[in-house]
Amino acid sequence: MIEEEFDAIVIGAGMSGNAAAYTMASQGLKVLQLERGEYPGSKNVQGAIMYANMLEKIIPDFRDDAPLERHLVEQRLWVMDDTSHTGIHHRSDHFNEAKPNRYTIIRAQFDKWFSRKVREAGATVLCETTVTELVRDGRDRVIGVRTDRTGGIIGADVVVLAEGVCGLLGTRAGLRSMPKPETVALAVKEMHFLPEEVIEQRFGLNGDEGCVIEAVGTISRGMAGLGFLYTNKESISLGVGCLVSDFAAAMESPYALLDAFKNHPSIRPLIAGSEVKEYAAHLIPEGGYKAIPQLFGDGWVLVGDAAQLNNAVHREGSNLAMTSGRIAAEAIVQLKRRSHPMTKRNLSLYKIMLDNSFVVKDLRKYKDMPALLHTNSCNFFTTYPQLLSKAAQNFLRVDGTPKIDKEKATTAAFVKARSRWGLVSDAVRLACAWR
Amino acid sequence: MTMAVTKLRVEDKLYHNRYLVDPGRPHIKVRPHEKPSPNLLALTRVCPAKCYELNDAGQVEITPDGCMECGTCRILCEASGEIEWNYPRGGFGVLFKFG
Ligand SMILES: Cc1cc2nc3c(=O)[nH]c(=O)nc-3n(C[C@H](O)[C@H](O)[C@H](O)COP(=O)(O)OP(=O)(O)OC[C@H]3O[C@@H](n4cnc5c(N)ncnc54)[C@H](O)[C@@H]3O)c2cc1C
Ligand code: SF4
C-alpha cells in the first residue's frame, strides 16, 4: 500500500541531495528528502574546500548566512620524502575579492545549514530514516521507497539517488555494480583545534584568509595517495587517503599513515599544541570518467559520489555533487512542467545536460589518469619524490663541488632509478593522461 | 608489541568521536570461516577503526562499535560473501560533529 505520494523523493542529505531537493522544492515540486543520520552531515566527511561558483548557482546569496571558515588565498603543493618537502606555492591578493572563489568549510555544520535552506524552500526532510529498499512495479519502474521507519511504501514519480559513494541501495537494486577497490580511496582525517591567532601567525594569514596544503610522496608509502592540511577558523583539518586496493595489497593501516604524516618534520610544527576533537574516515570515488555508471532509468536518477562524479586530480567532489544534483533537479522540473512522465527516455535529458557541463567535460579530460597512477604508483609516489628531494638538496647545498658535477650527479640519479626509457615513458604517459 | 601500541592509538582516536550504538544489532557480520581470505585478513590492518581482529584460532572477528561506516570492508569483502554489511538503523552509528 502506498502511504503518501510525492513528485520526487531524494535519498541522502549530502551535497548532491541538498542541491537536488532545494532546486526542485524552490520550483514548487512536492519533495521528500530522507537522511539516515541523526542530522544532515552526521555521516559526511570532507577536507573540506567548497567551490563558491557551484553553490552560487543554487543559492546566490549563500555568503549571507552559510557557515564558511576561511576564503583561500594560498595553495601549497608539496612533494615530500621522509624528511623534506619541495613545493610550489601560489598566494595572491586577487583572491581577497568581494566574492571569494573557494572557502574551507566544516561539513557537519555546512550540511545543517544547507538542509535548513531545503526546508525553507518547502521540502519535507526526514532524518534518522534509512531507506532500505527501492520499490519497483511489474515493469521494473522505480515507484517509491521503503524505509526502516514505517513498513509502507512512500511513492514518488521519480527517486533521486544521492546516497553517496557507498551507494548501498542502487548497487543492491542492480542499477549499477559496486565500486571496485581500485576505483575508491579510503581517507582518514583529524580535526585539530588551535586558537585563531595561532593559525593566522603560523600560516601568515589576515582575518578570514586561508591556506591549504596538498602533499604527495613517501607519506603514502608507495601507494597511490595524498595528504592534505586545510586551515579553518579555529581548527586545522588534516588527513591522508590512498586507494583501497593499494591499502589491501600493502596491508597498511590508515591511522599509521596519518600519524606518520602528522609527525613529518614539515607538518609537525604547523599543528603543534593542538587539541584533537575528531577522527573520521570516508571513501572517495577515484575511478573517474570510465567508472561513471548508468545515470538514469525508469523513475530514477543518480547524482554525486554515488555516480563516481569526483575529480581526483583537482580534489573536487562536492562541486560536482552539487552541480549534478542541481542539473538532475532542473531536468525533472522541465519534464514535470511539460507533464512528461519520468521514463528512462525522458530522464535521459539529465545525462544530456550533464554531458554539456564542466562535470563530465573535466572527468573526460582526465579519463586515463586513474589507470596511470594506479599502475605506476610506486614511481610517482616514492621514487620521484625521493629523487626530487635529493636534486633540490644537491642544488642548494654549497660544498665546493663544481655545479657541472652536481648537475651530472642529479641526472645520473634519475637515470639510475628509472632508466632513460622509463623516464621518457613516464613523462609521455603523464602528458597524455593530462591532456 | 607494535600491535598493542597501534591498537591503543586507534582507541585513543575513536575516543574523540560520538556514537549512538544500537545494542544487540551489529550492522556488520563476518561469515564463519576456517581460514580468512587475503582481503578479509587485510581488514585487520586496513579498517580505520580497527574493528576487525584475529582470534586465537586465526579467524577474523568483528566488533563494529567504533565503526565509522566508511564502507572499505564492504568494498573488499561483501561480494565474496565473507561479510554482511548494512547501515545501522536510522539515527544510530557514528555521529560526526565536524566531518
Ligand atoms: C577526506 C575527504 C576530503 C574531501 N575533500 C574535498 C574537498 O576539499 N573539496 C571537494 O569538493 N570535495 C571533497 N571531497 C569529496 C566530497 O566530500 C564528496 O564529493 C561529496 O560529499 C559528495 O556529496 P554526495 O551528496 O554525493 O554524497 P555525501 O555527501 O556522502 O551524502 C550522501 C548522504 O546520503 C545519506 N544516505 C546514504 N544512504 C542512505 C540511505 N539508504 N537512506 C538514507 N540516507 C542515506 C548519507 O547519510 C549522506 O548524508 C572529500 C571527500 C573526503 C572523504
Ligand atoms: S565500514 Fe569502515 S570503519 Fe566500519 S568496519 Fe568497515 S572498514 Fe571498519
XYZ file of C-alpha atoms and ligand atoms in Angstrom, chain A residues 11-17 34-37 41 43-51 107 111 129-132 162-165 169 187 189 228 230 282-284 303-306 309-310 315-319 321, chain B residues 87, ligand 1:
105
model
C 17.729 9.797 -0.816
C 20.513 11.463 1.157
C 21.088 14.960 2.547
C 24.699 15.457 1.460
C 25.890 17.974 -1.120
C 24.161 16.398 -4.125
C 20.911 15.552 -2.344
C 15.298 11.084 3.558
C 18.551 11.007 5.533
C 19.806 8.178 7.722
C 21.921 10.359 10.030
C 26.090 15.917 7.902
C 27.660 10.786 8.337
C 29.583 13.022 5.954
C 33.278 13.797 5.695
C 35.104 16.301 3.522
C 38.502 18.086 3.597
C 36.928 20.498 3.015
C 37.276 23.047 0.229
C 33.966 24.343 -1.109
C 33.807 25.986 -4.509
C 30.755 19.573 6.603
C 25.126 20.362 5.750
C 15.479 7.369 8.433
C 17.406 4.769 6.456
C 15.921 3.912 3.088
C 16.014 0.119 2.938
C 22.052 10.962 -3.752
C 23.240 8.215 -1.447
C 26.998 8.858 -1.574
C 29.966 6.714 -2.524
C 20.562 0.899 -2.396
C 40.730 8.742 3.579
C 41.173 12.727 8.808
C 46.187 17.319 2.970
C 43.447 22.798 5.407
C 35.307 8.029 4.472
C 35.684 6.757 0.934
C 36.323 8.984 -2.102
C 23.866 12.050 -8.689
C 27.072 12.938 -6.803
C 29.544 10.472 -5.317
C 27.140 7.575 -5.903
C 31.411 12.127 -10.114
C 34.671 13.120 -8.468
C 40.482 17.225 -5.478
C 36.990 18.348 -6.451
C 33.918 16.378 -5.437
C 31.400 18.497 -3.579
C 31.059 20.887 -6.525
C 27.942 16.635 -6.442
C 23.792 0.646 7.506
C 38.535 13.176 3.291
C 37.767 13.794 2.148
C 38.142 15.040 1.671
C 37.433 15.631 0.630
N 37.792 16.889 0.256
C 37.053 17.526 -0.682
C 37.305 18.893 -0.945
O 38.175 19.510 -0.340
N 36.551 19.514 -1.885
C 35.550 18.860 -2.531
O 34.861 19.479 -3.351
N 35.270 17.567 -2.271
C 35.988 16.877 -1.354
N 35.678 15.583 -1.031
C 34.584 14.913 -1.770
C 33.203 15.337 -1.253
O 33.140 15.178 0.121
C 32.130 14.486 -1.914
O 32.296 14.520 -3.307
C 30.722 14.965 -1.577
O 30.495 14.901 -0.200
C 29.680 14.108 -2.309
O 28.393 14.505 -1.966
P 27.180 13.494 -2.097
O 25.968 14.247 -1.764
O 27.231 12.798 -3.405
O 27.466 12.363 -1.007
P 27.510 12.505 0.586
O 27.918 13.853 0.986
O 28.300 11.342 1.042
O 25.988 12.316 1.023
C 25.294 11.105 0.956
C 24.192 11.156 2.003
O 23.257 10.095 1.811
C 22.911 9.540 3.050
N 22.450 8.175 2.782
C 23.121 7.195 2.139
N 22.372 6.078 2.037
C 21.188 6.362 2.625
C 20.003 5.598 2.825
N 19.896 4.338 2.405
N 18.963 6.190 3.460
C 19.054 7.472 3.885
N 20.157 8.234 3.722
C 21.212 7.688 3.090
C 24.190 9.657 3.856
O 23.951 9.586 5.242
C 24.711 11.011 3.421
O 24.197 12.068 4.189
C 36.354 14.953 0.011
C 35.979 13.693 0.485
C 36.663 13.116 1.546
C 36.219 11.781 2.061
